């Protein structure tokens, strides 16, 4: 990948896409193509086709997706399945049609079975049932992975898929109705701290509500000056990777790894189910931090960083999700990439950025 090559980053305003965009610019790539949602509907096949015909990118990062936490995934099941299928189908097919040199598709650790072995190897894909709450999103991502793999096998396309663990970063979604666990806990505990110190103006600025409407909002999400409600038992385990590390991994893969290499590794490592026929399966790469913690430990760590002196209350009536999701990232580690940002360091960075954005 040369610095002057045309590179399309789909989803450049999102959590991962924005980090990839920043990493590319840091490394000196300057011919980067982006489009906002109002400029290009990525779920519209005809619009995407026209875009590829005009811009002719050589490299494509597919970071665009409809994403959310447990509540959003379980509530908007049809939207998560249909919209993600539409987006990835349009981009991947157009990349094939217009002879894109290389494409990187970003999936999610939720593609793996609910009770997958830990740490989860790439070969665990499709071995048992998915977690129900995010099944539609997971199915869409599995379809995208298989679409890339199939275009590579049938047409020789250099289309690669990477499966990141739970991501967080400085451009995260802090909407308490749709956010993932880490940004949701960070914002809830931050608001509780503001309540505790009596900074109502800061809370009103953050929530954009006042009076009874403000108190109703806080009550809905279990936020008081004395305690914060955390969904679930707190005992499930999660692995977290900063988006800066994910961006470095994505650019590294695009620069250094090609599909034939991954296909060869899949056969050599026995991830195919039938060695005699040399079936090529599970050519995707896991990308993780390398260790996990419980949600209780995560909440406690955030409480310490934020400086909240109250209690954490775990609501066991709420879903926990998959018991554990620790990725086996040994394959990409062996190929030359490792995470660099510790969870504590990463949370401090995100919290500092959040405070700067909300408090001015």
Short mmCIF file of N, CA, C and O in Angstrom, two decimals, residues 194 198-209 214 358-359:
data_model
loop_
_atom_site.label_atom_id
_atom_site.label_comp_id
_atom_site.label_asym_id
_atom_site.label_seq_id
_atom_site.Cartn_x
_atom_site.Cartn_y
_atom_site.Cartn_z
N UNK A 194 -20.87 13.77 39.66
CA UNK A 194 -21.31 15.17 39.60
C UNK A 194 -22.46 15.42 40.58
O UNK A 194 -22.52 16.47 41.23
N UNK A 198 -22.55 17.84 43.86
CA UNK A 198 -23.53 18.89 43.73
C UNK A 198 -23.37 19.80 42.52
O UNK A 198 -23.87 20.93 42.52
N UNK A 199 -22.71 19.31 41.48
CA UNK A 199 -22.50 20.13 40.27
C UNK A 199 -23.65 19.90 39.29
O UNK A 199 -23.49 19.24 38.25
N UNK A 200 -24.80 20.47 39.60
CA UNK A 200 -26.00 20.28 38.79
C UNK A 200 -25.84 20.91 37.40
O UNK A 200 -26.33 20.37 36.40
N UNK A 201 -25.16 22.05 37.33
CA UNK A 201 -24.98 22.70 36.04
C UNK A 201 -24.22 21.81 35.07
O UNK A 201 -24.53 21.75 33.88
N UNK A 202 -23.21 21.12 35.58
CA UNK A 202 -22.43 20.21 34.73
C UNK A 202 -23.29 19.04 34.25
O UNK A 202 -23.17 18.60 33.11
N UNK A 203 -24.17 18.56 35.12
CA UNK A 203 -25.07 17.46 34.74
C UNK A 203 -26.05 17.94 33.68
O UNK A 203 -26.30 17.24 32.69
N UNK A 204 -26.61 19.13 33.86
CA UNK A 204 -27.55 19.68 32.88
C UNK A 204 -26.87 19.87 31.53
O UNK A 204 -27.47 19.62 30.48
N UNK A 205 -25.62 20.31 31.56
CA UNK A 205 -24.86 20.48 30.32
C UNK A 205 -24.61 19.15 29.63
O UNK A 205 -24.70 19.04 28.40
N UNK A 206 -24.34 18.12 30.41
CA UNK A 206 -24.07 16.78 29.86
C UNK A 206 -25.34 16.16 29.28
O UNK A 206 -25.35 15.67 28.15
N UNK A 207 -26.42 16.18 30.06
CA UNK A 207 -27.65 15.47 29.69
C UNK A 207 -28.57 16.30 28.81
O UNK A 207 -29.43 15.76 28.11
N UNK A 208 -28.39 17.61 28.84
CA UNK A 208 -29.25 18.54 28.09
C UNK A 208 -30.70 18.46 28.57
O UNK A 208 -31.65 18.52 27.78
N UNK A 209 -30.85 18.32 29.88
CA UNK A 209 -32.17 18.30 30.51
C UNK A 209 -32.05 19.03 31.84
O UNK A 209 -30.95 19.22 32.37
N UNK A 214 -34.69 15.99 34.06
CA UNK A 214 -33.33 15.53 34.37
C UNK A 214 -33.34 14.41 35.39
O UNK A 214 -32.69 13.37 35.20
N UNK A 358 -17.59 17.53 27.26
CA UNK A 358 -18.88 17.84 27.90
C UNK A 358 -18.83 19.03 28.84
O UNK A 358 -19.84 19.71 29.05
N UNK A 359 -17.67 19.29 29.40
CA UNK A 359 -17.56 20.38 30.37
C UNK A 359 -16.95 21.65 29.78
O UNK A 359 -17.02 22.72 30.36
#
